[in-house]
């Protein structure tokens, strides 16, 4: 008689960012939190982009404040996904460049999209025997 075995994987993926390993968890609670962070990030980014359209009419202080707002929503996103305090070393590794930082945000959002439950109707029908 053969014994069949099944082992669960740990619900996280590891990502190496410039030599430091971070964990992205995909348990249900973490995925819900990440989804909220992604939605908040998208809204913040849209507001930021709209404000950037008015840069020509802004004072130095207003531009500086806007740049700080951009860094703050990047920080919320990064700390939310990679753990409290993760933003500073990652931002340093990016050369303190928000432009250089953006591929990591895109990579993280792609990872999240791949981890979210699949809503493909054919797969649902198969598993629900419809």
Backbone as ProteinMPNN parsed JSONL, in Angstrom:
{"seq_chain_A": "XXXXXXXXXXXXXXXXXXXXXXXXXXXXXXXXXXXXXXXXXXXXXXXXXXXXXXXXXXXXXXXXXXXXXXXXXXXXXXXXXXXXXXXXXXXXXXXXXXXXXXXXXXXXXXXXXXXXXXXXXXXXXXXXXX", "coords_chain_A": {"N_chain_A": [[0.85, -1.175, 0.0], [0.597, 2.149, -0.89], [1.624, 5.184, 0.517], [0.347, 8.35, 0.375], [1.47, 11.676, 0.306], [1.055, 15.032, 1.351], [2.115, 18.308, 1.501], [1.821, 21.551, 2.737], [2.878, 24.623, 1.315], [4.77, 27.364, 2.651], [2.988, 30.381, 3.128], [4.198, 32.575, 1.528], [6.221, 34.568, -0.658], [9.602, 35.103, -1.445], [11.536, 37.987, -2.002], [14.365, 39.366, -3.382], [15.87, 42.303, -2.843], [18.267, 44.232, -3.868], [20.135, 42.6, -2.441], [18.931, 42.236, 0.019], [16.588, 40.254, 1.65], [13.126, 40.142, 1.378], [9.827, 39.357, 2.441], [6.85, 38.565, 0.813], [3.697, 38.074, 1.683], [1.064, 35.742, 1.092], [-1.245, 34.962, 2.404], [-4.752, 34.98, 3.221], [-5.537, 37.283, 4.738], [-3.333, 39.022, 4.411], [-3.36, 39.382, 1.614], [-5.781, 40.779, 1.319], [-5.142, 43.13, 2.701], [-2.996, 44.019, 1.121], [-4.359, 44.476, -1.27], [-5.955, 46.651, -0.573], [-3.918, 48.503, -0.034], [-2.845, 48.729, -2.62], [-5.001, 49.855, -4.008], [-5.285, 52.279, -2.611], [-2.773, 53.36, -3.207], [-2.991, 53.678, -5.992], [-5.019, 55.643, -6.133], [-3.741, 57.755, -4.755], [-1.553, 58.156, -6.47], [-2.836, 59.022, -8.793], [-3.958, 61.465, -7.93], [-1.588, 62.802, -7.34], [-0.387, 62.93, -9.886], [-2.205, 64.613, -11.172], [-1.802, 66.978, -9.745], [0.814, 67.475, -10.481], [0.55, 68.406, -13.028], [0.185, 71.059, -12.708], [2.576, 72.223, -12.065], [4.004, 74.404, -13.137], [2.738, 76.628, -12.12], [3.274, 76.617, -9.467], [4.823, 77.452, -6.328], [8.232, 77.284, -5.067], [8.13, 76.123, -2.505], [5.624, 74.836, -2.597], [6.095, 72.949, -4.598], [8.09, 71.447, -3.381], [6.618, 70.447, -1.227], [4.768, 68.887, -2.616], [6.492, 66.978, -3.75], [7.322, 65.732, -1.408], [4.892, 64.633, -0.578], [4.59, 62.696, -2.561], [6.733, 60.974, -1.976], [5.865, 60.138, 0.521], [3.504, 58.592, -0.032], [4.656, 56.555, -1.472], [6.195, 55.459, 0.547], [4.215, 54.519, 2.364], [3.073, 52.504, 0.798], [5.318, 50.801, 0.307], [6.243, 50.115, 2.924], [3.931, 48.871, 3.753], [3.766, 46.587, 2.128], [6.341, 45.34, 2.315], [7.09, 45.448, 4.943], [7.263, 47.279, 8.021], [9.457, 50.007, 8.073], [10.878, 49.237, 5.865], [10.993, 50.93, 3.702], [13.014, 53.019, 3.757], [15.713, 51.775, 3.464], [15.298, 50.594, 0.951], [14.628, 52.768, -0.652], [17.007, 54.192, -0.474], [18.661, 52.347, -1.806], [17.634, 52.677, -4.321], [18.814, 54.937, -5.106], [17.698, 57.148, -4.063], [15.694, 57.941, -5.754], [12.646, 58.537, -7.098], [11.788, 57.932, -9.647], [13.477, 55.827, -10.356], [12.587, 54.046, -8.504], [10.073, 53.228, -9.264], [9.867, 50.851, -10.982], [9.987, 48.781, -9.069], [7.576, 49.134, -7.695], [5.764, 48.572, -9.765], [6.485, 45.898, -10.269], [5.762, 44.734, -7.828], [2.992, 45.203, -7.815], [2.29, 43.666, -10.049], [2.973, 41.144, -9.052], [1.053, 40.96, -6.995], [-1.32, 40.981, -8.535], [-1.06, 38.52, -9.793], [-1.344, 36.817, -7.651], [-3.875, 37.163, -6.699], [-7.141, 35.768, -6.337], [-8.215, 33.779, -9.045], [-10.601, 34.695, -11.397], [-11.591, 33.512, -13.601], [-14.15, 32.305, -15.526], [-14.455, 29.733, -16.712], [-12.766, 28.109, -15.193], [-13.983, 28.335, -12.705], [-16.43, 27.117, -13.277], [-15.576, 24.507, -13.833], [-14.55, 23.609, -11.33], [-16.796, 23.869, -9.77], [-18.402, 22.131, -10.937], [-20.227, 22.753, -13.016]], "CA_chain_A": [[0.0, 0.0, 0.0], [1.375, 3.382, -0.991], [1.162, 6.313, 1.324], [0.433, 9.621, -0.337], [1.784, 12.794, 1.203], [0.814, 16.397, 0.879], [2.648, 19.33, 2.402], [1.531, 22.929, 2.341], [3.984, 25.566, 1.248], [4.589, 28.55, 3.482], [2.262, 31.343, 2.284], [4.924, 33.794, 1.194], [7.288, 34.544, -1.654], [10.726, 35.951, -1.052], [12.051, 38.861, -3.047], [15.682, 39.917, -3.067], [16.0, 43.684, -3.318], [19.646, 44.662, -3.637], [20.811, 41.786, -1.453], [18.141, 42.065, 1.237], [15.427, 39.405, 1.38], [11.843, 40.561, 1.933], [8.772, 38.371, 2.229], [5.521, 39.003, 0.413], [2.797, 37.03, 2.165], [-0.164, 35.594, 0.326], [-2.387, 34.467, 3.164], [-5.956, 35.764, 2.894], [-5.514, 38.59, 5.393], [-2.309, 39.852, 3.769], [-3.823, 39.751, 0.276], [-6.79, 41.837, 1.472], [-4.418, 44.348, 3.076], [-2.25, 44.456, -0.068], [-5.314, 45.008, -2.247], [-6.31, 47.998, -0.1], [-2.735, 49.342, -0.267], [-2.738, 48.971, -4.057], [-6.066, 50.793, -4.362], [-4.891, 53.578, -2.044], [-1.633, 53.841, -3.987], [-3.491, 54.131, -7.287], [-5.713, 56.916, -5.929], [-2.719, 58.755, -4.424], [-0.757, 58.418, -7.669], [-3.66, 59.824, -9.704], [-4.003, 62.823, -7.375], [-0.24, 63.35, -7.493], [-0.202, 63.243, -11.306], [-3.016, 65.792, -11.479], [-1.125, 68.137, -9.165], [2.032, 67.721, -11.248], [0.185, 69.162, -14.223], [0.15, 72.48, -12.351], [3.895, 72.588, -11.538], [4.406, 75.725, -13.614], [2.087, 77.66, -11.313], [3.556, 76.368, -8.048], [6.025, 78.037, -5.734], [9.246, 76.293, -4.667], [7.622, 75.403, -1.327], [4.533, 73.958, -3.026], [6.719, 71.838, -5.325], [8.754, 70.641, -2.365], [5.555, 69.756, -0.492], [4.237, 67.876, -3.521], [7.486, 65.905, -3.82], [7.27, 65.018, -0.13], [3.67, 63.83, -0.611], [4.891, 61.546, -3.415], [7.584, 60.065, -1.203], [5.051, 59.577, 1.608], [2.635, 57.499, -0.455], [5.558, 55.443, -1.784], [6.58, 54.878, 1.84], [3.069, 53.744, 2.869], [2.971, 51.317, -0.047], [6.478, 49.939, 0.521], [6.194, 49.574, 4.285], [2.772, 47.994, 3.827], [4.056, 45.32, 1.468], [7.612, 44.719, 2.683], [7.294, 45.534, 6.38], [7.554, 48.6, 8.588], [10.866, 50.368, 8.022], [11.505, 48.748, 4.631], [11.104, 51.969, 2.681], [14.277, 53.774, 3.747], [16.823, 51.1, 2.782], [14.977, 50.376, -0.463], [14.73, 54.09, -1.29], [18.453, 54.438, -0.587], [19.172, 51.469, -2.861], [17.171, 53.214, -5.607], [19.514, 56.201, -5.359], [16.754, 58.176, -3.614], [15.052, 58.38, -6.997], [11.308, 57.975, -7.254], [11.735, 57.372, -11.002], [14.166, 54.541, -10.286], [11.812, 53.231, -7.565], [8.806, 52.813, -9.877], [9.811, 49.45, -11.422], [9.678, 47.922, -7.931], [6.136, 49.266, -7.454], [5.11, 47.828, -10.838], [6.768, 44.488, -10.02], [4.956, 44.339, -6.67], [1.592, 45.164, -8.245], [2.152, 42.484, -10.91], [2.979, 39.994, -8.151], [-0.254, 40.935, -6.351], [-2.326, 40.575, -9.523], [-0.896, 37.085, -10.028], [-1.736, 36.081, -6.448], [-5.295, 37.336, -6.406], [-7.92, 34.628, -6.836], [-8.57, 33.81, -10.461], [-12.054, 34.761, -11.568], [-11.912, 32.955, -14.902], [-15.413, 31.573, -15.403], [-14.286, 28.325, -17.081], [-12.183, 27.42, -14.044], [-15.035, 28.261, -11.672], [-17.399, 26.105, -13.705], [-14.948, 23.196, -13.68], [-14.481, 23.223, -9.924], [-18.146, 23.81, -9.223], [-19.069, 21.082, -11.737], [-21.379, 23.307, -13.764]], "C_chain_A": [[0.896, 1.238, 0.0], [0.765, 4.457, -0.097], [1.374, 7.582, 0.508], [0.671, 10.724, 0.679], [1.443, 14.111, 0.537], [1.349, 17.356, 1.928], [2.284, 20.705, 1.851], [2.824, 23.725, 2.273], [3.725, 26.682, 2.254], [3.96, 29.623, 2.603], [3.012, 32.667, 2.093], [5.901, 33.516, 0.064], [8.386, 35.455, -1.132], [11.186, 36.749, -2.261], [13.36, 39.465, -2.555], [15.761, 41.303, -3.691], [17.38, 44.164, -2.898], [20.308, 43.916, -2.479], [20.076, 41.614, -0.135], [16.872, 41.295, 0.881], [14.199, 39.936, 2.128], [10.827, 39.471, 1.613], [7.476, 39.069, 1.858], [4.578, 37.847, 0.734], [1.553, 36.954, 1.298], [-1.246, 34.826, 1.073], [-3.555, 35.426, 2.908], [-5.924, 37.176, 3.472], [-4.513, 39.538, 4.725], [-2.764, 40.296, 2.386], [-4.879, 40.849, 0.333], [-6.116, 43.17, 1.796], [-3.649, 44.9, 1.873], [-3.18, 45.076, -1.104], [-5.723, 46.432, -1.863], [-5.142, 48.952, -0.331], [-2.598, 49.693, -1.744], [-3.781, 49.981, -4.521], [-5.738, 52.199, -3.856], [-3.748, 54.191, -2.842], [-2.111, 54.401, -5.324], [-4.191, 55.486, -7.156], [-4.719, 58.04, -5.625], [-1.911, 59.139, -5.657], [-1.529, 59.277, -8.673], [-3.741, 61.274, -9.227], [-2.662, 63.53, -7.576], [0.002, 63.775, -8.946], [-1.0, 64.481, -11.706], [-2.342, 67.058, -10.95], [0.134, 68.489, -9.947], [1.752, 68.519, -12.517], [0.213, 70.666, -13.977], [1.505, 72.971, -11.819], [4.333, 73.998, -11.936], [3.833, 76.869, -12.797], [2.382, 77.529, -9.824], [4.824, 77.084, -7.601], [7.0, 76.911, -5.402], [8.745, 75.451, -3.5], [6.514, 74.436, -1.702], [5.077, 72.738, -3.767], [7.397, 70.884, -4.345], [7.727, 69.817, -1.573], [4.971, 68.622, -1.338], [5.197, 66.692, -3.629], [7.467, 65.07, -2.545], [6.024, 64.136, -0.055], [3.887, 62.565, -1.443], [5.734, 60.513, -2.689], [6.769, 59.392, -0.105], [4.138, 58.448, 1.131], [3.453, 56.318, -0.964], [5.958, 54.7, -0.51], [5.447, 54.02, 2.395], [2.938, 52.423, 2.108], [4.088, 50.326, 0.284], [6.464, 49.313, 1.904], [5.014, 48.609, 4.442], [3.019, 46.627, 3.204], [5.273, 44.608, 2.069], [7.937, 44.799, 4.169], [7.7, 46.932, 6.82], [9.071, 48.849, 8.578], [11.576, 49.93, 6.757], [11.778, 49.873, 3.635], [12.492, 52.605, 2.625], [15.427, 53.025, 3.077], [16.554, 50.848, 1.296], [15.096, 51.685, -1.238], [16.2, 54.477, -1.467], [19.043, 53.622, -1.733], [18.77, 51.969, -4.25], [17.907, 54.49, -5.989], [18.666, 57.391, -4.955], [16.059, 58.818, -4.816], [13.686, 57.722, -7.123], [11.15, 57.35, -8.646], [12.371, 55.987, -11.03], [13.396, 53.546, -9.415], [10.594, 52.589, -8.23], [8.788, 51.374, -10.396], [9.525, 48.471, -10.277], [8.185, 47.968, -7.616], [5.378, 48.439, -8.496], [5.286, 46.323, -10.641], [5.879, 43.964, -8.89], [3.482, 44.245, -7.044], [1.334, 43.982, -9.175], [2.1, 41.214, -10.066], [1.596, 39.847, -7.499], [-1.334, 40.458, -7.312], [-2.261, 39.077, -9.798], [-1.336, 36.244, -8.835], [-3.215, 36.197, -6.127], [-6.075, 36.174, -7.004], [-8.352, 34.838, -8.283], [-10.09, 33.799, -10.595], [-12.481, 34.242, -12.938], [-13.12, 32.017, -14.79], [-15.257, 30.088, -15.729], [-13.709, 27.525, -15.915], [-13.204, 27.289, -12.925], [-16.02, 27.15, -12.022], [-16.838, 24.705, -13.502], [-14.984, 22.736, -12.23], [-15.84, 23.141, -9.254], [-19.02, 22.798, -9.961], [-20.327, 21.589, -12.437], [-21.328, 22.842, -15.198]], "O_chain_A": [[1.83, 1.348, 0.795], [-0.454, 4.596, 0.008], [2.473, 7.838, 0.015], [0.126, 10.695, 1.782], [1.537, 14.264, -0.681], [1.055, 17.214, 3.115], [2.424, 20.975, 0.658], [3.741, 23.524, 3.07], [2.585, 26.909, 2.657], [4.352, 29.77, 1.445], [2.515, 33.735, 2.454], [6.343, 32.385, -0.14], [8.12, 36.453, -0.462], [11.219, 36.25, -3.386], [13.44, 40.002, -1.45], [15.723, 41.453, -4.912], [17.625, 44.46, -1.729], [20.965, 44.528, -1.637], [20.562, 40.906, 0.747], [16.171, 41.641, -0.07], [14.232, 40.148, 3.341], [10.965, 38.752, 0.623], [7.06, 40.033, 2.502], [4.657, 36.779, 0.127], [1.049, 37.973, 0.827], [-2.06, 34.129, 0.467], [-3.358, 36.545, 2.436], [-6.244, 38.145, 2.784], [-4.812, 40.711, 4.502], [-2.58, 41.456, 2.017], [-4.881, 41.752, -0.504], [-6.472, 44.208, 1.237], [-3.651, 46.108, 1.634], [-2.839, 46.074, -1.738], [-5.823, 47.309, -2.721], [-5.345, 50.083, -0.773], [-2.271, 50.83, -2.084], [-3.483, 50.858, -5.332], [-5.893, 53.182, -4.58], [-3.749, 55.39, -3.121], [-1.681, 55.478, -5.738], [-3.978, 56.376, -7.979], [-4.833, 59.139, -6.166], [-1.616, 60.316, -5.867], [-0.955, 60.15, -9.324], [-3.608, 62.202, -10.025], [-2.614, 64.707, -7.935], [0.535, 64.855, -9.2], [-0.524, 65.302, -12.49], [-2.317, 68.085, -11.628], [0.486, 69.663, -10.065], [2.627, 69.226, -13.016], [0.259, 71.455, -14.921], [1.57, 74.026, -11.188], [4.965, 74.7, -11.146], [4.392, 77.966, -12.789], [1.805, 78.25, -9.01], [5.758, 77.291, -8.376], [6.642, 75.734, -5.45], [8.905, 74.23, -3.489], [6.465, 73.324, -1.177], [4.58, 71.626, -3.588], [7.286, 69.665, -4.471], [7.947, 68.639, -1.29], [4.714, 67.53, -0.831], [4.769, 65.538, -3.603], [7.581, 63.845, -2.597], [6.082, 63.024, 0.469], [3.422, 61.487, -1.071], [5.473, 59.314, -2.781], [6.958, 58.208, 0.171], [4.007, 57.439, 1.824], [2.987, 55.18, -0.894], [6.047, 53.472, -0.494], [5.692, 52.904, 2.853], [2.72, 51.368, 2.702], [3.825, 49.146, 0.515], [6.654, 48.104, 2.039], [5.105, 47.636, 5.19], [2.528, 45.617, 3.709], [5.229, 43.401, 2.303], [8.959, 44.269, 4.606], [8.38, 47.663, 6.099], [9.855, 48.007, 9.016], [12.761, 50.218, 6.586], [12.693, 49.774, 2.818], [13.077, 52.714, 1.548], [16.069, 53.587, 2.19], [17.475, 50.886, 0.481], [15.609, 51.702, -2.357], [16.58, 55.027, -2.501], [19.826, 54.134, -2.532], [19.469, 51.722, -5.233], [17.667, 55.061, -7.053], [18.876, 58.505, -5.433], [15.866, 60.032, -4.888], [13.581, 56.501, -7.241], [10.452, 56.347, -8.799], [11.844, 55.074, -11.666], [13.544, 52.335, -9.579], [10.139, 51.527, -7.804], [7.758, 50.714, -10.261], [8.888, 47.441, -10.494], [7.592, 46.936, -7.3], [4.46, 47.694, -8.153], [4.339, 45.559, -10.826], [5.313, 42.876, -8.993], [2.797, 43.309, -6.634], [0.275, 43.359, -9.101], [1.294, 40.32, -10.323], [1.037, 38.751, -7.456], [-2.169, 39.629, -6.95], [-3.291, 38.438, -10.013], [-1.667, 35.07, -9.001], [-3.745, 35.398, -5.355], [-5.711, 35.655, -8.059], [-8.789, 35.918, -8.679], [-10.772, 32.984, -9.974], [-13.599, 34.501, -13.384], [-13.09, 31.046, -14.034], [-15.881, 29.257, -15.069], [-14.119, 26.389, -15.678], [-13.282, 26.249, -12.269], [-16.394, 26.346, -11.169], [-17.553, 23.812, -13.047], [-15.398, 21.615, -11.935], [-16.009, 22.417, -8.273], [-20.201, 22.63, -9.66], [-21.36, 20.921, -12.442], [-22.2, 23.194, -15.993]]}, "name": "protein", "num_of_chains": 1, "seq": "XXXXXXXXXXXXXXXXXXXXXXXXXXXXXXXXXXXXXXXXXXXXXXXXXXXXXXXXXXXXXXXXXXXXXXXXXXXXXXXXXXXXXXXXXXXXXXXXXXXXXXXXXXXXXXXXXXXXXXXXXXXXXXXXXX"}
